[in-house]
Coordinates of N, CA and C and ligand atoms in Angstrom, one line a residue:
M11 N -43.2 -4.4 -26.9 CA -41.9 -3.9 -27.0 C -41.4 -3.2 -28.4
T12 N -40.7 -2.0 -28.2 CA -40.6 -1.3 -29.7 C -38.9 -1.0 -29.7
T13 N -38.3 -1.8 -29.0 CA -36.6 -1.7 -29.3 C -36.5 -2.6 -30.5
T14 N -35.3 -2.1 -31.1 CA -34.9 -2.5 -32.3 C -34.0 -3.5 -32.3
T15 N -33.2 -3.7 -31.2 CA -32.4 -4.7 -30.7 C -32.6 -5.4 -29.5
E16 N -32.9 -6.7 -29.5 CA -33.1 -7.6 -28.2 C -32.0 -7.3 -27.3
P17 N -32.4 -7.2 -26.0 CA -31.4 -7.3 -25.2 C -30.9 -8.9 -25.1
T18 N -29.7 -9.1 -25.2 CA -29.1 -10.8 -24.8 C -28.7 -10.9 -23.4
L19 N -28.5 -12.1 -23.1 CA -27.9 -12.2 -22.1 C -26.4 -11.8 -22.0
T20 N -25.7 -12.0 -23.1 CA -24.3 -11.4 -23.2 C -24.7 -10.1 -22.7
T21 N -25.6 -9.2 -23.1 CA -25.6 -7.8 -22.6 C -25.7 -7.6 -21.3
V22 N -26.3 -8.3 -20.8 CA -26.9 -8.2 -19.3 C -25.4 -8.9 -18.4
E23 N -24.6 -9.7 -18.9 CA -23.6 -10.3 -18.6 C -22.4 -9.2 -18.5
Q24 N -22.5 -8.4 -19.5 CA -21.7 -7.6 -19.8 C -21.7 -6.2 -18.9
I25 N -22.9 -5.9 -18.9 CA -23.4 -4.9 -18.1 C -23.0 -5.2 -16.5
F26 N -23.6 -6.1 -15.9 CA -23.7 -6.3 -14.5 C -22.6 -7.3 -13.8
H27 N -22.1 -8.3 -14.8 CA -21.4 -9.4 -14.1 C -19.8 -8.8 -14.4
E28 N -19.5 -8.6 -15.8 CA -18.3 -8.2 -16.2 C -17.9 -6.8 -15.8
G29 N -18.7 -6.0 -16.0 CA -18.5 -4.4 -15.9 C -18.1 -4.0 -14.4
R30 N -17.0 -3.5 -14.1 CA -16.4 -3.1 -13.0 C -16.4 -1.7 -12.9
S31 N -16.4 -0.9 -11.9 CA -15.8 0.2 -11.9 C -14.5 0.5 -12.1
A32 N -14.2 1.1 -13.3 CA -13.2 1.1 -14.0 C -12.1 2.0 -13.1
R33 N -10.8 1.8 -13.2 CA -9.7 2.6 -12.4 C -8.4 2.9 -13.5
A34 N -8.8 2.4 -14.8 CA -7.7 2.8 -15.8 C -8.2 2.3 -17.1
W35 N -7.7 2.9 -18.4 CA -8.3 2.8 -19.4 C -7.4 2.7 -20.5
S36 N -7.7 2.3 -21.8 CA -6.7 2.1 -23.1 C -6.7 3.5 -23.3
T37 N -5.7 4.1 -24.2 CA -5.7 5.6 -24.9 C -6.9 5.6 -25.9
Q38 N -7.7 4.7 -26.1 CA -8.8 5.1 -27.4 C -9.6 6.3 -26.9
P39 N -9.7 6.8 -27.7 CA -10.5 7.9 -27.3 C -12.0 7.9 -27.1
V40 N -12.9 8.7 -26.6 CA -14.4 8.2 -26.6 C -15.0 9.9 -27.2
D41 N -15.6 9.4 -28.3 CA -16.1 10.2 -29.0 C -17.6 11.2 -28.6
D42 N -17.6 12.3 -28.6 CA -18.6 13.0 -28.1 C -20.1 12.2 -28.5
A43 N -19.9 11.9 -30.1 CA -21.3 11.2 -30.7 C -21.6 9.9 -30.0
L44 N -20.6 9.2 -29.3 CA -21.0 7.7 -28.6 C -21.8 8.3 -27.2
V45 N -21.5 9.4 -26.5 CA -22.4 9.6 -25.5 C -23.6 10.4 -26.0
R46 N -23.6 11.1 -27.2 CA -24.8 11.4 -27.6 C -25.6 10.2 -28.0
R47 N -25.2 9.2 -28.4 CA -26.1 7.9 -28.7 C -26.5 7.4 -27.5
V48 N -25.6 7.4 -26.6 CA -26.0 6.2 -25.3 C -27.0 7.3 -24.7
Y49 N -27.3 8.8 -24.5 CA -27.9 9.3 -23.9 C -29.6 9.5 -24.4
D50 N -29.3 9.4 -26.3 CA -30.6 9.1 -26.9 C -31.3 7.9 -26.5
T51 N -30.5 6.9 -26.2 CA -31.1 5.9 -25.4 C -31.8 5.8 -24.1
V52 N -30.9 6.2 -23.2 CA -31.3 6.1 -21.9 C -32.3 7.4 -21.4
R53 N -32.6 8.5 -22.3 CA -33.2 9.4 -22.0 C -34.8 8.9 -21.8
W54 N -35.1 7.7 -22.3 CA -36.2 6.8 -22.4 C -36.6 6.3 -21.1
G55 N -35.7 6.3 -20.5 CA -35.8 5.6 -19.0 C -36.8 6.2 -17.9
P56 N -37.7 5.7 -17.4 CA -38.7 6.6 -16.9 C -38.3 7.6 -15.6
T57 N -38.7 8.8 -15.7 CA -38.8 9.5 -14.4 C -39.8 9.8 -13.9
L58 N -40.0 10.6 -12.7 CA -41.4 11.0 -11.8 C -41.9 12.1 -13.1
M59 N -43.0 11.7 -13.3 CA -43.9 12.7 -14.3 C -43.0 13.2 -15.5
N60 N -42.2 12.4 -15.8 CA -41.4 12.7 -16.9 C -40.5 14.0 -16.7
T61 N -40.1 14.2 -15.6 CA -39.2 15.4 -15.2 C -38.1 15.5 -15.9
S62 N -37.2 14.5 -16.0 CA -35.8 14.2 -16.9 C -35.1 15.3 -16.6
P63 N -34.7 15.3 -15.2 CA -33.6 16.6 -14.8 C -32.2 16.1 -14.9
L64 N -31.8 14.8 -15.6 CA -30.4 14.7 -15.9 C -29.8 15.8 -16.8
R65 N -28.7 16.2 -16.4 CA -27.8 16.8 -17.4 C -26.4 16.5 -17.1
L66 N -25.6 16.7 -18.4 CA -24.4 16.2 -18.6 C -23.3 17.5 -19.0
L67 N -22.2 17.3 -18.7 CA -21.3 18.3 -19.2 C -19.9 17.4 -19.6
L68 N -19.6 17.5 -20.8 CA -18.7 16.7 -20.9 C -17.5 17.4 -21.1
V69 N -16.5 16.9 -20.1 CA -15.5 18.0 -20.0 C -14.4 17.5 -21.0
R70 N -14.3 18.3 -22.1 CA -13.2 17.6 -23.2 C -11.8 18.5 -23.3
S71 N -11.8 19.7 -23.1 CA -10.7 20.6 -23.0 C -9.7 20.2 -21.7
P72 N -8.3 20.3 -22.0 CA -7.4 20.0 -20.9 C -7.6 21.0 -19.9
E73 N -7.8 22.1 -20.3 CA -8.2 23.5 -19.2 C -9.3 22.9 -18.6
A74 N -10.3 22.7 -19.1 CA -11.6 22.4 -18.2 C -11.3 21.0 -17.3
R75 N -10.5 20.2 -18.1 CA -10.3 18.6 -17.2 C -9.4 19.3 -15.8
E76 N -8.4 19.9 -16.0 CA -7.4 20.4 -14.8 C -8.4 21.0 -13.9
R77 N -9.5 21.8 -14.2 CA -10.2 22.6 -13.3 C -11.0 21.4 -12.6
L78 N -11.6 20.8 -13.0 CA -12.4 19.5 -12.6 C -11.6 18.9 -11.6
V79 N -10.3 18.3 -12.0 CA -9.4 17.3 -11.2 C -9.3 18.5 -9.7
S80 N -9.1 19.7 -10.1 CA -8.7 20.4 -8.7 C -9.8 20.3 -7.7
H81 N -10.9 20.1 -8.0 CA -12.3 19.9 -7.1 C -12.3 18.4 -6.9
M82 N -11.5 17.5 -7.2 CA -11.8 16.2 -6.8 C -11.1 15.8 -5.9
A83 N -11.6 14.7 -4.9 CA -10.6 14.3 -3.7 C -9.4 14.0 -4.3
E84 N -8.4 13.9 -3.3 CA -6.8 13.8 -3.8 C -6.8 12.4 -4.5
G85 N -7.5 11.4 -4.0 CA -7.3 10.0 -4.5 C -8.0 9.5 -5.8
N86 N -8.8 10.7 -5.9 CA -9.5 10.6 -7.4 C -8.9 11.4 -8.7
R87 N -7.8 12.0 -8.1 CA -7.3 13.1 -9.3 C -6.8 12.5 -10.4
E88 N -5.9 11.7 -10.2 CA -5.2 11.2 -11.3 C -6.4 10.4 -12.4
R89 N -7.1 9.6 -11.9 CA -8.2 8.8 -12.9 C -9.0 9.8 -13.5
V90 N -9.2 11.0 -12.7 CA -10.2 11.9 -13.5 C -9.1 12.7 -14.7
R91 N -8.1 12.8 -14.4 CA -6.9 13.7 -15.4 C -6.6 12.3 -16.6
S92 N -6.6 11.1 -16.0 CA -6.1 10.2 -17.1 C -7.2 9.6 -18.1
A93 N -8.5 9.7 -17.7 CA -9.4 9.4 -18.5 C -9.7 9.7 -19.7
P94 N -9.9 9.2 -21.0 CA -10.0 9.4 -21.9 C -11.4 10.5 -22.0
L95 N -12.4 10.1 -21.3 CA -13.6 11.3 -21.4 C -14.0 11.4 -19.6
A96 N -13.9 12.6 -19.3 CA -14.6 12.7 -18.2 C -15.9 13.6 -18.1
V97 N -17.1 13.1 -17.6 CA -18.4 13.7 -17.8 C -18.9 13.9 -16.3
V98 N -19.2 15.3 -16.1 CA -19.9 15.7 -14.7 C -21.5 15.4 -14.9
V99 N -22.3 14.4 -14.3 CA -23.6 14.1 -14.0 C -24.0 14.9 -13.3
A100 N -25.1 16.0 -13.4 CA -25.9 16.8 -12.8 C -27.4 16.7 -13.0
A101 N -27.9 17.5 -11.8 CA -29.4 17.4 -11.8 C -30.1 18.9 -12.0
D102 N -30.7 19.3 -12.9 CA -31.1 20.8 -13.0 C -32.0 20.8 -12.2
A103 N -32.2 21.9 -11.3 CA -33.0 22.5 -10.5 C -33.9 23.0 -11.1
D104 N -33.9 23.5 -12.3 CA -34.8 24.2 -12.9 C -35.4 23.3 -14.1
F105 N -35.5 22.1 -13.8 CA -36.2 21.0 -14.9 C -37.6 21.4 -15.2
H106 N -38.1 22.2 -14.2 CA -39.7 22.5 -14.8 C -39.4 23.2 -15.8
E107 N -38.7 24.1 -16.4 CA -38.8 24.9 -17.5 C -39.0 24.4 -18.6
H108 N -38.7 23.1 -18.8 CA -39.3 22.2 -19.7 C -40.4 21.3 -20.0
L109 N -41.1 21.5 -18.8 CA -42.3 20.7 -18.3 C -43.5 20.8 -19.3
D110 N -43.7 22.0 -20.1 CA -44.5 22.1 -20.9 C -44.5 21.1 -22.1
A111 N -43.0 20.9 -22.4 CA -42.7 20.3 -24.0 C -42.5 18.8 -23.2
L112 N -42.2 18.3 -22.1 CA -42.1 17.1 -21.8 C -43.2 16.6 -21.0
V113 N -44.0 17.2 -20.6 CA -45.4 16.8 -20.0 C -46.7 17.5 -20.8
P114 N -47.0 17.4 -21.8 CA -48.0 17.9 -22.7 C -49.3 17.3 -22.3
H115 N -49.3 16.0 -21.5 CA -50.6 15.5 -21.2 C -51.2 16.2 -20.0
V116 N -50.4 16.9 -19.1 CA -51.0 17.4 -18.2 C -50.5 19.0 -18.0
P117 N -51.6 19.7 -18.5 CA -51.3 21.3 -18.9 C -51.0 21.9 -17.2
G118 N -50.2 22.7 -17.5 CA -49.9 23.5 -16.1 C -48.9 22.7 -15.3
A119 N -48.2 21.6 -15.6 CA -47.4 20.7 -14.9 C -46.3 21.3 -14.2
R120 N -45.3 22.3 -14.8 CA -44.8 23.3 -14.3 C -45.2 24.1 -12.8
D121 N -46.3 24.3 -12.9 CA -46.6 25.0 -11.7 C -46.6 24.2 -10.6
R122 N -46.8 23.1 -10.5 CA -46.6 22.2 -9.6 C -45.3 21.7 -8.7
F123 N -44.5 22.4 -9.7 CA -43.1 22.3 -8.8 C -42.6 23.8 -8.9
A124 N -43.3 24.6 -8.3 CA -43.2 26.1 -8.1 C -42.2 26.0 -6.7
D125 N -42.3 25.3 -5.9 CA -41.7 25.2 -4.7 C -40.0 24.7 -4.8
E126 N -39.4 25.8 -4.6 CA -38.0 25.6 -4.8 C -37.3 24.3 -3.9
A127 N -37.2 24.2 -3.1 CA -36.8 23.1 -2.2 C -37.4 21.5 -2.5
T128 N -38.8 21.6 -2.8 CA -39.2 20.5 -3.4 C -38.9 20.2 -4.8
R129 N -38.3 21.1 -5.6 CA -38.1 20.8 -7.0 C -36.6 20.4 -7.0
A130 N -35.6 21.1 -5.9 CA -34.3 20.8 -5.7 C -34.2 19.0 -5.3
R131 N -35.2 18.7 -4.4 CA -35.1 17.5 -3.8 C -35.7 16.4 -5.0
I132 N -36.6 16.6 -6.0 CA -37.0 15.8 -6.9 C -35.8 15.8 -7.9
A133 N -35.2 17.0 -8.4 CA -34.3 16.9 -9.6 C -33.3 16.0 -8.9
R134 N -32.7 16.1 -7.9 CA -31.4 15.2 -7.2 C -32.0 13.9 -7.4
E135 N -33.2 13.5 -6.8 CA -33.5 11.8 -6.8 C -34.0 11.4 -8.2
Q136 N -34.5 12.2 -9.2 CA -34.7 11.7 -10.6 C -33.5 11.7 -11.5
A137 N -32.7 12.7 -11.0 CA -31.2 12.7 -11.6 C -30.5 11.5 -11.5
W138 N -30.5 11.0 -10.2 CA -29.6 9.9 -9.8 C -30.4 8.5 -10.4
L139 N -31.5 8.5 -10.3 CA -32.2 7.4 -11.5 C -31.9 7.4 -12.5
Q140 N -31.7 8.6 -13.2 CA -31.3 8.5 -14.6 C -29.7 8.3 -14.8
A141 N -29.0 8.8 -13.8 CA -27.6 8.3 -13.9 C -27.5 6.7 -13.8
G142 N -28.4 6.0 -13.3 CA -28.3 4.7 -13.2 C -28.4 4.1 -14.7
Y143 N -29.4 4.6 -15.2 CA -29.6 4.2 -16.6 C -28.6 4.3 -17.4
L144 N -27.9 5.6 -16.9 CA -26.7 6.0 -17.8 C -25.5 5.2 -17.8
V145 N -25.2 4.8 -16.9 CA -23.9 3.7 -16.3 C -24.3 2.7 -17.2
V146 N -25.6 2.0 -17.3 CA -26.1 0.8 -17.6 C -25.7 1.1 -19.1
G147 N -26.0 2.2 -19.8 CA -25.9 2.3 -21.1 C -24.8 2.6 -21.7
L148 N -24.0 3.0 -21.0 CA -22.5 3.2 -21.4 C -21.8 2.1 -21.5
R149 N -22.1 1.1 -20.3 CA -21.5 -0.1 -20.6 C -22.0 -1.0 -21.5
S150 N -23.2 -0.9 -21.8 CA -23.5 -1.9 -22.8 C -23.0 -1.5 -24.4
E151 N -22.4 -0.2 -24.3 CA -21.6 0.4 -25.7 C -20.2 -0.3 -25.4
G152 N -19.9 -1.3 -24.3 CA -18.3 -1.5 -24.3 C -17.5 -0.7 -23.7
L153 N -17.9 0.4 -23.0 CA -17.5 1.3 -22.4 C -16.8 1.0 -20.8
D154 N -15.8 1.2 -20.1 CA -15.6 1.0 -19.1 C -15.7 2.5 -18.3
V155 N -16.5 2.1 -17.3 CA -17.3 3.5 -16.5 C -16.7 3.6 -15.3
G156 N -16.1 4.3 -14.9 CA -15.8 4.7 -13.5 C -16.4 6.1 -12.8
P157 N -17.2 5.7 -11.9 CA -18.2 6.7 -10.8 C -17.2 7.2 -10.3
M158 N -17.4 8.5 -9.7 CA -16.9 9.2 -8.6 C -17.8 10.2 -8.0
S159 N -18.0 10.0 -6.9 CA -18.7 11.3 -6.1 C -18.0 11.9 -4.9
G160 N -16.5 11.6 -4.8 CA -15.6 12.0 -4.0 C -14.8 13.4 -4.4
M161 N -15.7 14.2 -4.2 CA -15.3 15.6 -5.0 C -16.0 16.8 -4.1
D162 N -15.5 17.9 -4.6 CA -16.5 19.2 -3.9 C -17.4 19.6 -4.7
A163 N -18.5 19.3 -4.5 CA -19.5 19.2 -5.7 C -20.0 20.7 -5.8
A164 N -19.9 21.4 -4.7 CA -20.1 22.9 -4.7 C -19.2 23.9 -5.5
G165 N -17.9 23.5 -5.3 CA -16.8 23.8 -6.3 C -17.0 23.6 -7.6
I166 N -17.3 22.4 -8.1 CA -17.5 22.1 -9.6 C -18.8 23.0 -10.0
D167 N -19.8 23.0 -9.2 CA -20.9 23.9 -9.6 C -20.8 25.3 -9.8
A168 N -19.8 25.7 -9.0 CA -19.4 27.3 -9.2 C -18.5 27.6 -10.2
D169 N -17.4 26.5 -10.4 CA -16.5 26.9 -11.3 C -17.0 26.5 -13.0
L170 N -17.5 25.2 -13.2 CA -18.0 24.5 -14.4 C -19.2 24.7 -14.7
L171 N -20.1 25.0 -13.4 CA -21.7 25.1 -14.1 C -22.0 26.4 -13.8
G172 N -21.4 27.1 -13.6 CA -22.0 28.6 -13.4 C -22.6 29.1 -14.3
G173 N -24.0 30.0 -14.0 CA -24.8 30.5 -14.5 C -25.8 29.4 -15.1
T174 N -25.8 28.3 -14.5 CA -27.0 27.2 -14.6 C -27.6 26.9 -13.2
A175 N -28.6 26.3 -13.6 CA -29.1 25.6 -12.1 C -28.7 24.0 -11.9
W176 N -27.8 23.7 -12.5 CA -27.4 22.3 -12.6 C -26.6 22.1 -11.2
H177 N -26.6 21.0 -10.6 CA -26.1 20.8 -9.5 C -25.2 19.4 -9.7
S178 N -23.9 19.3 -9.6 CA -23.2 18.1 -9.9 C -23.4 17.1 -8.9
L179 N -23.7 15.8 -9.2 CA -24.1 14.6 -8.7 C -22.8 13.7 -8.4
M180 N -22.1 13.4 -9.5 CA -20.9 12.8 -9.7 C -20.3 13.1 -10.7
V181 N -19.1 12.4 -11.0 CA -18.1 12.2 -12.4 C -18.0 11.0 -12.8
L182 N -18.2 11.0 -14.1 CA -18.1 9.5 -14.6 C -17.0 9.6 -15.6
N183 N -15.9 8.9 -15.1 CA -14.6 8.8 -16.1 C -15.0 7.4 -17.3
L184 N -14.7 7.7 -18.4 CA -15.4 6.9 -19.5 C -14.0 6.7 -20.5
G185 N -14.1 5.4 -20.7 CA -12.7 4.9 -22.0 C -13.1 3.5 -22.1
Y186 N -12.0 3.0 -22.9 CA -12.2 1.7 -23.3 C -11.3 0.7 -22.6
P187 N -11.8 -0.7 -22.3 CA -10.7 -1.4 -21.2 C -9.4 -1.1 -21.4
A188 N -8.6 -1.2 -20.1 CA -7.3 -1.1 -20.4 C -6.9 -2.6 -20.5
A189 N -5.5 -2.7 -20.9 CA -4.9 -4.0 -21.2 C -5.0 -4.9 -19.8
E190 N -4.8 -4.2 -18.9 CA -4.4 -4.9 -17.5 C -5.8 -4.4 -16.7
E191 N -6.1 -5.3 -15.9 CA -7.3 -5.2 -15.2 C -6.9 -4.3 -14.0
A192 N -7.4 -3.1 -13.5 CA -7.0 -2.3 -12.9 C -7.9 -2.4 -11.5
A193 N -9.2 -2.9 -11.7 CA -10.1 -2.9 -10.6 C -9.6 -3.4 -9.6
F194 N -10.2 -3.4 -8.3 CA -10.2 -4.1 -7.2 C -10.5 -5.3 -7.3
P195 N -10.3 -6.2 -6.2 CA -10.7 -7.7 -6.5 C -12.4 -7.3 -6.0
R196 N -13.1 -8.0 -6.5 CA -14.8 -7.9 -6.8 C -15.2 -8.0 -5.1
A197 N -15.7 -6.9 -4.8 CA -16.4 -7.0 -3.5 C -17.8 -7.7 -3.8
P198 N -18.3 -8.6 -2.6 CA -19.5 -9.1 -2.6 C -20.7 -8.3 -2.8
R199 N -22.1 -8.8 -3.1 CA -23.3 -8.0 -2.9 C -24.1 -8.8 -2.2
L200 N -25.1 -8.1 -1.8 CA -26.1 -8.5 -0.9 C -26.9 -9.8 -1.4
E201 N -27.4 -10.9 -0.9 CA -28.2 -12.0 -1.4 C -29.7 -11.4 -1.5
F202 N -30.2 -11.8 -2.3 CA -31.8 -11.6 -2.5 C -32.3 -11.4 -1.2
D203 N -32.2 -12.6 -0.3 CA -32.8 -12.5 0.8 C -32.4 -11.5 1.9
A204 N -31.2 -11.1 1.9 CA -31.0 -9.9 2.6 C -31.4 -8.5 1.8
A205 N -31.8 -8.5 0.9 CA -32.2 -7.1 0.2 C -33.6 -7.1 0.1
A206 N -34.5 -8.3 -0.2 CA -35.9 -8.1 -0.5 C -36.3 -8.9 0.6
A207 N -37.9 -8.4 0.7 CA -38.7 -9.2 1.6 C -40.2 -9.6 0.9
V208 N -40.8 -10.5 1.1 CA -42.2 -10.7 0.7 C -43.3 -10.8 1.4
A209 N -44.2 -9.6 1.1 CA -45.0 -9.3 2.0 C -46.6 -10.1 2.0
Ligands
FMN5 C1 -22.3 7.1 -7.1 C2 -20.9 6.7 -6.8 C3 -19.6 7.2 -6.0 C4 -18.8 6.7 -6.4 N1 -17.6 7.4 -5.8 C5 -16.0 6.9 -5.9 C6 -15.2 7.7 -5.5 O1 -15.2 9.0 -5.2 N2 -13.8 7.3 -5.7 C7 -13.7 5.8 -6.2 O2 -12.6 5.4 -6.1 N3 -14.7 5.1 -6.4 C8 -16.0 5.6 -6.0 N4 -17.0 4.9 -6.8 C9 -16.9 3.5 -7.0 C10 -17.6 2.5 -5.9 O3 -16.6 2.4 -5.1 C11 -17.7 1.0 -6.7 O4 -18.5 1.3 -8.1 C12 -18.1 -0.1 -6.3 O5 -17.1 -0.4 -4.8 C13 -18.4 -1.3 -6.9 O6 -17.4 -2.0 -7.6 P1 -17.4 -2.7 -9.0 O7 -18.4 -2.0 -10.0 O8 -16.2 -2.9 -9.4 O9 -18.0 -3.9 -8.4 C14 -18.3 5.5 -6.7 C15 -19.4 4.6 -7.2 C16 -20.6 5.5 -7.4 C17 -21.6 4.8 -8.1

């Protein structure tokens, strides 16, 4: 282990038992620096061949926020508008361009991803995996995270991610906990025996 801080049971409790999909936040702002710090940690989570296709757009300006709101499903709009920070989580279909640096131990790694359709699929799969790490990392910093994919992803891509090969997967609304619990009553999860088998 090379971690500087040992995870504690409290951290695990905070992330998985206490952490909810937030629907309201306090007015305390969320700095870019905090998101940067979380990214700097979660980027070390494993991906296929270290492809690392996760990309983030921090939607900071009121003008960009309104554009993002306009692409959200009706029932999601007010939360995207009111969250202290909204982040578009995306997959970079041109992730192969970074592979000379990211995969120095496999010469010519980028050539393995020459096929566009395969690359698009791997970008989505691996960025989703990294998105999970990101949610966990953000929660471990005490942030309340509200994930949403009820949106016109193609509209977001054209409007906010134009000129890139980034494809939006979901929006994360971020903030600090609201005074009042706003989440729905907790829904159950599958028991181990329903979700796992031993062969
Ligand atoms: C990828 C993803 C997409 C989601 N999309 C929406 C959404 O569009 N609107 C919404 O209100 N909640 C959305 N949710 C929230 C889920 O419904 C919520 O995480 C789940 O019910 C568990 O809730 P809990 O964390 O409070 O236990 C989404 C969650 C994830 C992870």
